[in-house]
PDB file of C-alpha atoms in Angstrom:
ATOM      1  CA  MET K  30      79.171  47.417 -64.668  1.00 76.00           C
ATOM      2  CA  SER K  31      78.215  46.653 -60.443  1.00 90.00           C
ATOM      3  CA  LEU K  32      77.258  43.281 -59.158  1.00 97.00           C
ATOM      4  CA  PRO K  33      74.409  41.979 -57.594  1.00 98.00           C
ATOM      5  CA  LEU K  34      75.824  41.847 -53.896  1.00 98.00           C
ATOM      6  CA  GLU K  35      78.610  44.671 -54.547  1.00 98.00           C
ATOM      7  CA  GLY K  36      78.942  46.348 -50.885  1.00 97.00           C
ATOM      8  CA  LEU K  37      76.430  43.515 -49.019  1.00 98.00           C
ATOM      9  CA  SER K  38      78.344  40.799 -46.229  1.00 98.00           C
ATOM     10  CA  ALA K  39      76.881  36.950 -46.432  1.00 98.00           C
ATOM     11  CA  ILE K  40      77.068  34.389 -43.671  1.00 98.00           C
ATOM     12  CA  VAL K  41      76.802  30.846 -44.781  1.00 98.00           C
ATOM     13  CA  THR K  42      76.723  28.260 -42.647  1.00 98.00           C
ATOM     14  CA  GLY K  43      77.079  24.529 -43.370  1.00 96.00           C
ATOM     15  CA  ALA K  44      79.548  26.387 -46.171  1.00 96.00           C
ATOM     16  CA  GLY K  45      82.446  23.956 -45.700  1.00 96.00           C
ATOM     17  CA  ARG K  46      81.225  21.382 -48.543  1.00 93.00           C
ATOM     18  CA  GLY K  47      78.282  20.614 -50.821  1.00 91.00           C
ATOM     19  CA  LEU K  48      74.984  22.871 -51.675  1.00 95.00           C
ATOM     20  CA  GLY K  49      76.971  25.567 -48.675  1.00 96.00           C
ATOM     21  CA  ARG K  50      79.632  25.579 -49.971  1.00 97.00           C
ATOM     22  CA  ALA K  51      78.314  26.255 -53.531  1.00 96.00           C
ATOM     23  CA  GLU K  52      76.213  28.677 -52.453  1.00 98.00           C
ATOM     24  CA  ALA K  53      79.555  30.500 -50.551  1.00 98.00           C
ATOM     25  CA  LEU K  54      81.163  30.773 -54.040  1.00 98.00           C
ATOM     26  CA  GLU K  55      78.004  31.770 -55.827  1.00 98.00           C
ATOM     27  CA  LEU K  56      77.069  34.758 -53.259  1.00 98.00           C
ATOM     28  CA  ALA K  57      81.423  35.775 -53.422  1.00 98.00           C
ATOM     29  CA  ARG K  58      80.986  35.321 -57.404  1.00 98.00           C
ATOM     30  CA  LEU K  59      78.116  37.809 -57.070  1.00 98.00           C
ATOM     31  CA  GLY K  60      79.885  40.781 -55.616  1.00 98.00           C
ATOM     32  CA  ALA K  61      79.242  39.763 -51.407  1.00 98.00           C
ATOM     33  CA  ALA K  62      82.019  39.122 -48.714  1.00 98.00           C
ATOM     34  CA  VAL K  63      81.092  35.989 -47.082  1.00 98.00           C
ATOM     35  CA  VAL K  64      81.900  34.663 -43.808  1.00 98.00           C
ATOM     36  CA  VAL K  65      81.927  30.558 -44.062  1.00 98.00           C
ATOM     37  CA  ASN K  66      81.053  28.710 -41.475  1.00 98.00           C
ATOM     38  CA  ASP K  67      80.900  24.932 -40.412  1.00 96.00           C
ATOM     39  CA  TYR K  68      81.968  22.554 -37.893  1.00 95.00           C
ATOM     40  CA  GLY K  69      84.129  20.521 -40.274  1.00 86.00           C
ATOM     41  CA  GLN K  70      82.371  17.016 -38.616  1.00 83.00           C
ATOM     42  CA  ALA K  71      83.807  13.975 -41.362  1.00 76.00           C
ATOM     43  CA  GLY K  72      80.385  12.519 -40.431  1.00 71.00           C
ATOM     44  CA  ARG K  73      77.437  13.605 -42.750  1.00 72.00           C
ATOM     45  CA  ASP K  74      75.742  12.106 -39.514  1.00 76.00           C
ATOM     46  CA  GLY K  75      77.350  14.542 -37.568  1.00 81.00           C
ATOM     47  CA  SER K  76      80.112  12.472 -36.117  1.00 81.00           C
ATOM     48  CA  GLY K  77      84.239  13.380 -35.948  1.00 82.00           C
ATOM     49  CA  GLU K  78      86.263  16.122 -34.649  1.00 86.00           C
ATOM     50  CA  ALA K  79      85.065  19.468 -35.957  1.00 84.00           C
ATOM     51  CA  SER K  80      87.524  20.955 -37.751  1.00 90.00           C
ATOM     52  CA  ALA K  81      88.188  24.281 -39.331  1.00 91.00           C
ATOM     53  CA  ALA K  82      89.694  23.059 -42.841  1.00 95.00           C
ATOM     54  CA  PRO K  83      86.382  22.566 -44.696  1.00 95.00           C
ATOM     55  CA  ALA K  84      85.687  26.419 -43.897  1.00 97.00           C
ATOM     56  CA  GLU K  85      88.926  27.931 -44.361  1.00 97.00           C
ATOM     57  CA  GLU K  86      89.257  26.366 -47.812  1.00 98.00           C
ATOM     58  CA  VAL K  87      86.520  27.777 -49.261  1.00 98.00           C
ATOM     59  CA  ALA K  88      86.839  30.850 -47.569  1.00 98.00           C
ATOM     60  CA  ALA K  89      91.114  31.047 -49.108  1.00 98.00           C
ATOM     61  CA  GLU K  90      89.157  29.759 -52.536  1.00 98.00           C
ATOM     62  CA  ILE K  91      86.496  32.979 -52.572  1.00 98.00           C
ATOM     63  CA  ARG K  92      89.728  35.222 -51.566  1.00 98.00           C
ATOM     64  CA  ALA K  93      92.248  33.757 -54.607  1.00 98.00           C
ATOM     65  CA  ALA K  94      89.281  34.716 -56.862  1.00 98.00           C
ATOM     66  CA  GLY K  95      89.394  38.076 -55.358  1.00 97.00           C
ATOM     67  CA  GLY K  96      87.010  37.878 -53.462  1.00 98.00           C
ATOM     68  CA  ARG K  97      86.293  38.714 -49.251  1.00 98.00           C
ATOM     69  CA  ALA K  98      85.921  36.139 -47.171  1.00 98.00           C
ATOM     70  CA  VAL K  99      86.121  34.950 -43.699  1.00 98.00           C
ATOM     71  CA  ALA K 100      86.035  31.132 -42.501  1.00 98.00           C
ATOM     72  CA  HIS K 101      84.465  30.619 -39.246  1.00 98.00           C
ATOM     73  CA  LEU K 102      84.483  27.451 -36.935  1.00 97.00           C
ATOM     74  CA  GLY K 103      81.014  26.841 -34.838  1.00 96.00           C
ATOM     75  CA  ASP K 104      78.138  24.723 -34.318  1.00 96.00           C
ATOM     76  CA  VAL K 105      74.954  27.123 -35.386  1.00 97.00           C
ATOM     77  CA  SER K 106      72.781  24.402 -32.916  1.00 97.00           C
ATOM     78  CA  ASP K 107      74.057  26.115 -29.918  1.00 97.00           C
ATOM     79  CA  PHE K 108      72.848  29.284 -28.594  1.00 98.00           C
ATOM     80  CA  GLU K 109      75.550  32.092 -28.309  1.00 98.00           C
ATOM     81  CA  THR K 110      78.024  30.229 -31.074  1.00 98.00           C
ATOM     82  CA  ALA K 111      75.546  32.039 -33.652  1.00 98.00           C
ATOM     83  CA  ARG K 112      75.156  35.011 -31.566  1.00 98.00           C
ATOM     84  CA  GLY K 113      79.281  35.642 -32.144  1.00 98.00           C
ATOM     85  CA  LEU K 114      79.122  34.122 -35.707  1.00 98.00           C
ATOM     86  CA  ILE K 115      76.382  37.166 -36.844  1.00 98.00           C
ATOM     87  CA  ASP K 116      79.151  39.611 -34.259  1.00 98.00           C
ATOM     88  CA  LEU K 117      82.039  38.394 -36.599  1.00 98.00           C
ATOM     89  CA  ALA K 118      79.719  39.313 -40.349  1.00 98.00           C
ATOM     90  CA  VAL K 119      79.119  42.881 -38.225  1.00 98.00           C
ATOM     91  CA  ALA K 120      83.277  43.232 -37.387  1.00 98.00           C
ATOM     92  CA  GLU K 121      84.557  41.457 -40.139  1.00 98.00           C
ATOM     93  CA  PHE K 122      82.395  43.637 -42.058  1.00 98.00           C
ATOM     94  CA  GLY K 123      80.874  46.128 -40.406  1.00 97.00           C
ATOM     95  CA  LYS K 124      77.401  44.326 -40.999  1.00 98.00           C
ATOM     96  CA  LEU K 125      75.212  41.712 -41.931  1.00 98.00           C
ATOM     97  CA  ASP K 126      72.697  41.774 -44.827  1.00 98.00           C
ATOM     98  CA  VAL K 127      72.744  38.064 -46.092  1.00 98.00           C
ATOM     99  CA  LEU K 128      71.915  34.842 -44.384  1.00 98.00           C
ATOM    100  CA  VAL K 129      71.761  31.645 -45.575  1.00 98.00           C
ATOM    101  CA  ASN K 130      71.356  28.619 -43.395  1.00 98.00           C
ATOM    102  CA  ASN K 131      72.388  25.651 -44.601  1.00 96.00           C
ATOM    103  CA  ALA K 132      73.571  23.900 -41.803  1.00 95.00           C
ATOM    104  CA  GLY K 133      72.857  20.461 -41.146  1.00 93.00           C
ATOM    105  CA  ILE K 134      72.881  16.228 -40.346  1.00 93.00           C
ATOM    106  CA  LEU K 135      71.106  12.708 -41.067  1.00 90.00           C
ATOM    107  CA  ARG K 136      70.299  10.319 -38.498  1.00 93.00           C
ATOM    108  CA  ASP K 137      67.556   8.069 -40.501  1.00 90.00           C
ATOM    109  CA  ARG K 138      66.198   5.472 -39.073  1.00 95.00           C
ATOM    110  CA  MET K 139      62.307   4.534 -39.208  1.00 97.00           C
ATOM    111  CA  VAL K 140      60.358   5.762 -36.578  1.00 95.00           C
ATOM    112  CA  PHE K 141      59.601   2.480 -34.416  1.00 97.00           C
ATOM    113  CA  SER K 142      63.996   2.154 -34.809  1.00 97.00           C
ATOM    114  CA  MET K 143      64.501   5.767 -33.722  1.00 97.00           C
ATOM    115  CA  SER K 144      66.531   6.797 -30.488  1.00 97.00           C
ATOM    116  CA  GLU K 145      65.453   9.864 -28.429  1.00 98.00           C
ATOM    117  CA  ASP K 146      69.138  11.619 -29.340  1.00 97.00           C
ATOM    118  CA  GLU K 147      68.510  10.918 -33.305  1.00 97.00           C
ATOM    119  CA  TRP K 148      65.201  12.898 -32.535  1.00 97.00           C
ATOM    120  CA  ASP K 149      66.873  15.746 -31.057  1.00 97.00           C
ATOM    121  CA  SER K 150      70.288  15.429 -32.283  1.00 97.00           C
ATOM    122  CA  VAL K 151      68.639  16.527 -36.435  1.00 97.00           C
ATOM    123  CA  VAL K 152      66.037  18.557 -34.433  1.00 97.00           C
ATOM    124  CA  ARG K 153      68.750  20.871 -33.064  1.00 97.00           C
ATOM    125  CA  VAL K 154      70.799  21.165 -36.113  1.00 97.00           C
ATOM    126  CA  HIS K 155      68.366  22.027 -38.130  1.00 97.00           C
ATOM    127  CA  LEU K 156      65.370  24.044 -37.132  1.00 98.00           C
ATOM    128  CA  LYS K 157      67.223  24.980 -33.784  1.00 98.00           C
ATOM    129  CA  GLY K 158      70.323  26.490 -36.136  1.00 98.00           C
ATOM    130  CA  HIS K 159      68.157  28.102 -38.340  1.00 98.00           C
ATOM    131  CA  PHE K 160      66.489  29.505 -34.862  1.00 98.00           C
ATOM    132  CA  ASN K 161      69.278  30.783 -33.539  1.00 98.00           C
ATOM    133  CA  THR K 162      71.343  32.585 -36.217  1.00 98.00           C
ATOM    134  CA  THR K 163      67.864  34.092 -37.278  1.00 98.00           C
ATOM    135  CA  HIS K 164      67.394  35.099 -34.186  1.00 98.00           C
ATOM    136  CA  PHE K 165      70.687  37.301 -34.258  1.00 98.00           C
ATOM    137  CA  ALA K 166      70.731  38.322 -37.074  1.00 98.00           C
ATOM    138  CA  ALA K 167      66.079  39.680 -36.693  1.00 98.00           C
ATOM    139  CA  VAL K 168      68.307  41.871 -33.337  1.00 98.00           C
ATOM    140  CA  HIS K 169      70.810  42.880 -35.858  1.00 98.00           C
ATOM    141  CA  TRP K 170      68.457  44.071 -38.057  1.00 98.00           C
ATOM    142  CA  ARG K 171      65.953  45.454 -36.057  1.00 98.00           C
ATOM    143  CA  GLY K 172      68.756  47.758 -33.577  1.00 98.00           C
ATOM    144  CA  ARG K 173      69.561  48.721 -37.185  1.00 97.00           C
ATOM    145  CA  SER K 174      66.097  50.074 -37.782  1.00 97.00           C
ATOM    146  CA  LYS K 175      65.010  51.377 -34.437  1.00 95.00           C
ATOM    147  CA  ALA K 176      68.447  53.750 -34.054  1.00 95.00           C
ATOM    148  CA  GLY K 177      66.993  55.044 -37.734  1.00 94.00           C
ATOM    149  CA  GLU K 178      69.172  53.777 -40.397  1.00 94.00           C
ATOM    150  CA  ALA K 179      66.976  54.458 -43.557  1.00 90.00           C
ATOM    151  CA  GLY K 180      66.970  51.524 -46.428  1.00 89.00           C
ATOM    152  CA  VAL K 181      68.610  48.278 -43.926  1.00 96.00           C
ATOM    153  CA  TYR K 182      68.511  45.786 -46.314  1.00 98.00           C
ATOM    154  CA  GLY K 183      68.160  42.078 -45.119  1.00 98.00           C
ATOM    155  CA  ARG K 184      67.977  38.075 -46.438  1.00 98.00           C
ATOM    156  CA  ILE K 185      67.533  35.146 -45.321  1.00 98.00           C
ATOM    157  CA  VAL K 186      67.380  32.132 -47.184  1.00 98.00           C
ATOM    158  CA  ASN K 187      66.706  28.693 -45.468  1.00 98.00           C
ATOM    159  CA  THR K 188      67.135  25.592 -46.276  1.00 97.00           C
ATOM    160  CA  SER K 189      63.739  22.808 -46.271  1.00 97.00           C
ATOM    161  CA  SER K 190      63.377  19.728 -48.217  1.00 93.00           C
ATOM    162  CA  GLU K 191      60.951  17.951 -50.389  1.00 89.00           C
ATOM    163  CA  ALA K 192      61.187  15.144 -47.638  1.00 89.00           C
ATOM    164  CA  PHE K 193      58.583  17.754 -45.579  1.00 89.00           C
ATOM    165  CA  LEU K 194      56.827  17.924 -48.555  1.00 85.00           C
ATOM    166  CA  ALA K 195      55.795  14.594 -49.929  1.00 82.00           C
ATOM    167  CA  GLY K 196      57.137  12.144 -46.614  1.00 83.00           C
ATOM    168  CA  SER K 197      60.478  10.383 -45.988  1.00 85.00           C
ATOM    169  CA  ALA K 198      59.625   6.994 -44.242  1.00 90.00           C
ATOM    170  CA  GLY K 199      63.153   6.860 -43.037  1.00 91.00           C
ATOM    171  CA  GLN K 200      63.516  10.363 -41.722  1.00 93.00           C
ATOM    172  CA  PRO K 201      61.042  11.977 -39.569  1.00 95.00           C
ATOM    173  CA  ASN K 202      63.247  13.823 -37.524  1.00 96.00           C
ATOM    174  CA  TYR K 203      64.517  15.438 -41.176  1.00 95.00           C
ATOM    175  CA  ALA K 204      61.588  15.822 -42.213  1.00 95.00           C
ATOM    176  CA  ALA K 205      59.847  17.086 -39.165  1.00 97.00           C
ATOM    177  CA  ALA K 206      62.747  19.661 -38.830  1.00 97.00           C
ATOM    178  CA  LYS K 207      62.436  20.773 -42.300  1.00 96.00           C
ATOM    179  CA  GLY K 208      58.510  21.218 -42.538  1.00 97.00           C
ATOM    180  CA  GLY K 209      59.613  23.034 -38.710  1.00 97.00           C
ATOM    181  CA  ILE K 210      62.144  25.222 -41.108  1.00 98.00           C
ATOM    182  CA  VAL K 211      59.262  26.300 -43.184  1.00 97.00           C
ATOM    183  CA  GLY K 212      57.213  27.365 -40.256  1.00 98.00           C
ATOM    184  CA  LEU K 213      60.035  29.397 -39.113  1.00 98.00           C
ATOM    185  CA  THR K 214      60.498  31.070 -42.735  1.00 98.00           C
ATOM    186  CA  THR K 215      56.847  32.083 -42.758  1.00 98.00           C
ATOM    187  CA  SER K 216      56.496  33.547 -39.259  1.00 98.00           C
ATOM    188  CA  SER K 217      59.679  35.093 -39.882  1.00 98.00           C
ATOM    189  CA  ALA K 218      58.838  37.017 -43.012  1.00 98.00           C
ATOM    190  CA  LEU K 219      55.699  38.569 -41.443  1.00 98.00           C
ATOM    191  CA  ALA K 220      57.273  39.940 -37.920  1.00 98.00           C
ATOM    192  CA  LEU K 221      60.566  41.394 -40.253  1.00 98.00           C
ATOM    193  CA  ALA K 222      59.695  42.806 -43.441  1.00 97.00           C
ATOM    194  CA  ARG K 223      58.617  45.624 -42.140  1.00 96.00           C
ATOM    195  CA  TYR K 224      62.370  46.337 -41.105  1.00 97.00           C
ATOM    196  CA  GLY K 225      63.062  46.140 -44.651  1.00 96.00           C
ATOM    197  CA  VAL K 226      64.067  42.404 -44.414  1.00 98.00           C
ATOM    198  CA  THR K 227      62.320  39.054 -46.518  1.00 98.00           C
ATOM    199  CA  ALA K 228      62.800  35.379 -45.478  1.00 98.00           C
ATOM    200  CA  ASN K 229      62.134  32.563 -48.043  1.00 98.00           C
ATOM    201  CA  ALA K 230      63.021  28.665 -47.819  1.00 98.00           C
ATOM    202  CA  ILE K 231      64.422  26.479 -51.153  1.00 97.00           C
ATOM    203  CA  CYS K 232      64.325  22.542 -50.941  1.00 95.00           C
ATOM    204  CA  PRO K 233      66.980  21.835 -52.962  1.00 94.00           C
ATOM    205  CA  ARG K 234      68.080  18.816 -54.472  1.00 88.00           C
ATOM    206  CA  ALA K 235      71.669  18.021 -54.849  1.00 69.00           C
ATOM    207  CA  ARG K 236      74.331  14.607 -54.856  1.00 67.00           C
ATOM    208  CA  THR K 237      76.495  15.610 -52.159  1.00 55.00           C
ATOM    209  CA  ARG K 238      77.607  13.332 -49.329  1.00 55.00           C
ATOM    210  CA  MET K 239      74.846  13.850 -46.797  1.00 57.00           C
ATOM    211  CA  THR K 240      72.127  12.707 -50.190  1.00 54.00           C
ATOM    212  CA  GLU K 241      74.499   9.915 -51.925  1.00 55.00           C
ATOM    213  CA  ASP K 242      72.079   6.975 -51.298  1.00 56.00           C
ATOM    214  CA  VAL K 243      69.571   9.250 -51.782  1.00 57.00           C
ATOM    215  CA  PHE K 244      69.988   9.960 -55.146  1.00 54.00           C
ATOM    216  CA  ALA K 245      72.224   5.966 -56.510  1.00 48.00           C
ATOM    217  CA  GLY K 246      70.505   5.467 -59.658  1.00 52.00           C
ATOM    218  CA  PHE K 247      69.596   8.901 -60.291  1.00 57.00           C
ATOM    219  CA  ALA K 248      70.730  10.312 -63.506  1.00 61.00           C
ATOM    220  CA  GLU K 249      74.013  10.961 -63.991  1.00 62.00           C
ATOM    221  CA  PRO K 250      75.900  13.391 -66.618  1.00 59.00           C
ATOM    222  CA  ALA K 251      75.357  11.867 -69.985  1.00 54.00           C
ATOM    223  CA  ALA K 252      78.616  12.701 -70.781  1.00 57.00           C
ATOM    224  CA  GLU K 253      82.656  13.353 -69.111  1.00 65.00           C
ATOM    225  CA  GLY K 254      82.577  17.696 -68.660  1.00 62.00           C
ATOM    226  CA  ASP K 255      78.797  17.457 -68.314  1.00 63.00           C
ATOM    227  CA  LEU K 256      77.633  19.673 -65.662  1.00 67.00           C
ATOM    228  CA  ASP K 257      75.579  16.828 -62.992  1.00 65.00           C
ATOM    229  CA  PRO K 258      72.263  17.410 -63.209  1.00 73.00           C
ATOM    230  CA  LEU K 259      71.593  16.959 -59.768  1.00 72.00           C
ATOM    231  CA  SER K 260      74.788  18.989 -59.114  1.00 76.00           C
ATOM    232  CA  PRO K 261      74.780  21.991 -55.811  1.00 86.00           C
ATOM    233  CA  GLU K 262      75.851  24.328 -58.712  1.00 89.00           C
ATOM    234  CA  HIS K 263      72.096  24.551 -60.073  1.00 91.00           C
ATOM    235  CA  VAL K 264      70.731  25.686 -56.242  1.00 94.00           C
ATOM    236  CA  ALA K 265      73.453  28.422 -56.187  1.00 95.00           C
ATOM    237  CA  PRO K 266      72.205  30.930 -58.769  1.00 95.00           C
ATOM    238  CA  LEU K 267      69.134  30.728 -56.723  1.00 97.00           C
ATOM    239  CA  VAL K 268      69.969  31.499 -53.471  1.00 98.00           C
ATOM    240  CA  GLY K 269      72.275  34.403 -55.303  1.00 98.00           C
ATOM    241  CA  TYR K 270      68.921  35.340 -56.245  1.00 98.00           C
ATOM    242  CA  LEU K 271      67.036  35.512 -53.823  1.00 98.00           C
ATOM    243  CA  ALA K 272      69.673  37.637 -51.055  1.00 98.00           C
ATOM    244  CA  SER K 273      69.955  40.343 -54.178  1.00 98.00           C
ATOM    245  CA  PRO K 274      68.376  43.557 -54.606  1.00 98.00           C
ATOM    246  CA  ALA K 275      66.005  42.131 -57.153  1.00 98.00           C
ATOM    247  CA  ALA K 276      64.286  39.714 -55.271  1.00 98.00           C
ATOM    248  CA  ALA K 277      62.607  42.327 -53.197  1.00 97.00           C
ATOM    249  CA  GLY K 278      58.893  41.731 -53.645  1.00 97.00           C
ATOM    250  CA  VAL K 279      59.717  37.484 -53.239  1.00 98.00           C
ATOM    251  CA  ASN K 280      59.038  37.338 -48.877  1.00 98.00           C
ATOM    252  CA  GLY K 281      57.781  34.109 -47.685  1.00 98.00           C
ATOM    253  CA  GLN K 282      57.982  32.718 -50.363  1.00 98.00           C
ATOM    254  CA  LEU K 283      58.917  28.281 -50.177  1.00 97.00           C
ATOM    255  CA  LEU K 284      60.642  26.899 -54.600  1.00 97.00           C
ATOM    256  CA  VAL K 285      62.107  23.642 -55.338  1.00 95.00           C
ATOM    257  CA  VAL K 286      65.457  23.911 -57.350  1.00 93.00           C
ATOM    258  CA  HIS K 287      67.271  21.451 -58.929  1.00 88.00           C
ATOM    259  CA  GLY K 288      68.458  20.256 -62.218  1.00 86.00           C
ATOM    260  CA  GLY K 289      68.224  23.545 -64.228  1.00 87.00           C
ATOM    261  CA  MET K 290      64.349  23.710 -62.974  1.00 91.00           C
ATOM    262  CA  VAL K 291      62.322  26.384 -60.498  1.00 94.00           C
ATOM    263  CA  ALA K 292      59.140  25.487 -58.716  1.00 94.00           C
ATOM    264  CA  VAL K 293      56.801  28.207 -56.865  1.00 96.00           C
ATOM    265  CA  VAL K 294      55.217  26.010 -54.122  1.00 95.00           C
ATOM    266  CA  ASP K 295      51.824  27.497 -53.360  1.00 93.00           C
ATOM    267  CA  ARG K 296      50.319  27.571 -49.545  1.00 89.00           C
ATOM    268  CA  PRO K 297      48.084  24.235 -48.770  1.00 87.00           C
ATOM    269  CA  LYS K 298      44.708  24.165 -50.113  1.00 89.00           C
ATOM    270  CA  VAL K 299      41.410  22.898 -49.150  1.00 91.00           C
ATOM    271  CA  ALA K 300      41.025  19.267 -51.214  1.00 88.00           C
ATOM    272  CA  ALA K 301      37.287  18.509 -50.133  1.00 93.00           C
ATOM    273  CA  LYS K 302      34.261  20.313 -47.101  1.00 96.00           C
ATOM    274  CA  PHE K 303      31.635  18.850 -46.058  1.00 97.00           C
ATOM    275  CA  ASP K 304      29.579  21.167 -43.812  1.00 97.00           C
ATOM    276  CA  THR K 305      27.342  19.188 -41.081  1.00 97.00           C
ATOM    277  CA  ALA K 306      23.673  18.745 -41.575  1.00 95.00           C
ATOM    278  CA  LYS K 307      23.023  20.281 -37.963  1.00 91.00           C
ATOM    279  CA  GLU K 308      24.788  21.722 -35.826  1.00 95.00           C
ATOM    280  CA  ALA K 309      27.416  19.872 -35.545  1.00 97.00           C
ATOM    281  CA  PHE K 310      28.761  16.798 -36.738  1.00 97.00           C
ATOM    282  CA  THR K 311      28.107  13.343 -35.825  1.00 97.00           C
ATOM    283  CA  TYR K 312      30.922   9.714 -36.042  1.00 96.00           C
ATOM    284  CA  GLU K 313      27.941   8.391 -38.162  1.00 96.00           C
ATOM    285  CA  GLU K 314      27.618  11.855 -40.345  1.00 97.00           C
ATOM    286  CA  LEU K 315      31.269  12.282 -39.976  1.00 97.00           C
ATOM    287  CA  ASP K 316      31.704   8.222 -41.394  1.00 97.00           C
ATOM    288  CA  SER K 317      28.757   9.132 -43.956  1.00 96.00           C
ATOM    289  CA  VAL K 318      31.355  11.754 -45.710  1.00 95.00           C
ATOM    290  CA  LEU K 319      34.448  11.539 -44.612  1.00 96.00           C
ATOM    291  CA  THR K 320      34.451   7.515 -45.905  1.00 95.00           C
ATOM    292  CA  PRO K 321      33.691   7.886 -49.347  1.00 95.00           C
ATOM    293  CA  HIS K 322      35.488  10.820 -50.056  1.00 93.00           C
ATOM    294  CA  TYR K 323      38.884   8.861 -48.857  1.00 90.00           C
ATOM    295  CA  ALA K 324      37.068   5.610 -50.612  1.00 90.00           C
ATOM    296  CA  SER K 325      37.926   7.687 -54.003  1.00 84.00           C
ATOM    297  CA  ARG K 326      41.019   8.104 -54.424  1.00 74.00           C
ATOM    298  CA  PRO K 327      43.735   5.094 -54.874  1.00 68.00           C
ATOM    299  CA  ALA K 328      43.952   2.796 -52.651  1.00 58.00           C
ATOM    300  CA  GLY K 329      46.618   3.646 -50.137  1.00 50.00           C
ATOM    301  CA  GLU K 330      47.296   6.185 -51.792  1.00 51.00           C
ATOM    302  CA  THR K 331      51.205   8.212 -51.425  1.00 50.00           C
ATOM    303  CA  PHE K 332      53.403  10.937 -52.654  1.00 45.00           C
ATOM    304  CA  ALA K 333      56.965   9.746 -53.007  1.00 41.00           C
ATOM    305  CA  ALA K 334      59.518  12.372 -52.773  1.00 41.00           C
ATOM    306  CA  SER K 335      61.229  11.303 -56.046  1.00 42.00           C
ATOM    307  CA  GLU K 336      57.360  11.625 -57.799  1.00 44.00           C
ATOM    308  CA  VAL K 337      56.166  14.997 -56.723  1.00 47.00           C
ATOM    309  CA  LEU K 338      58.286  17.237 -59.431  1.00 48.00           C
ATOM    310  CA  GLY K 339      59.003  14.555 -61.730  1.00 49.00           C
ATOM    311  CA  LEU K 340      62.294  13.007 -60.615  1.00 46.00           C
ATOM    312  CA  LYS K 341      63.147  10.387 -62.140  1.00 43.00           C
ATOM    313  CA  LYS K 342      65.560   7.350 -61.672  1.00 38.00           C
ATOM    314  CA  GLY K 343      67.542   6.681 -64.788  1.00 35.00           C
TER     315      GLY K 343
END
């Protein structure tokens, strides 16, 4: 029996550790040939010397299991590096079929304390990095379609976060970048559908070096040998599914995934609507309808990311 991704090639960015590593291994297990991209810096804030070792280790692990993989050292926030990454996939495997954007860094700070560089660096790696690879992958798929190739196959899986959905007080840069990734995903989904390409985004919860302090105190394995409820291995199968032919009808979607749960996030809905009694609203009329509306809600109502879909400590 053939594997779901047999004959397909994939790129996974930030695949030297954590989520990206689990995703690369899962795509390979499902039959894909994988380009394992990572910049290999030691710090989760993007500090430290670049190293090919993390990507090479994952690629070697895939090959040892009988799969096909090649490592790529590079910072996807650099436009030309992203071009070279897509070119490498085409040179090694003949074409590109799947792009999983996962690379990212953290530089957390409250908005009143955040420096310009802390803002720029996180937005650059997350949002610009997603755009760069998406751009060159889209050029590749569109070019094949324009050349008359029938049945062009393309899958983009982007990585957003519940920090965008529910807010994260100490991560204005990260939350903004992750919200931008959802916008990039839905725009790409509309633009590329005609070429046989889908684009979707996931909001994963996983215990990695990026999130070790975020999830400190949250549920851990009940017994030795049990799978961590926040293991990246809970996320990887969804990425494999979205990369597969079975997900041909899934496009422009946002899904939250963790610990044996997948939630499909609906588009924003109107919670209340008010029409002016005259030609145009005045300050006084807005005060008369909006102030009572918000006063009826619990004082200081906010939504913590841990509460949106029921993640609890303990």
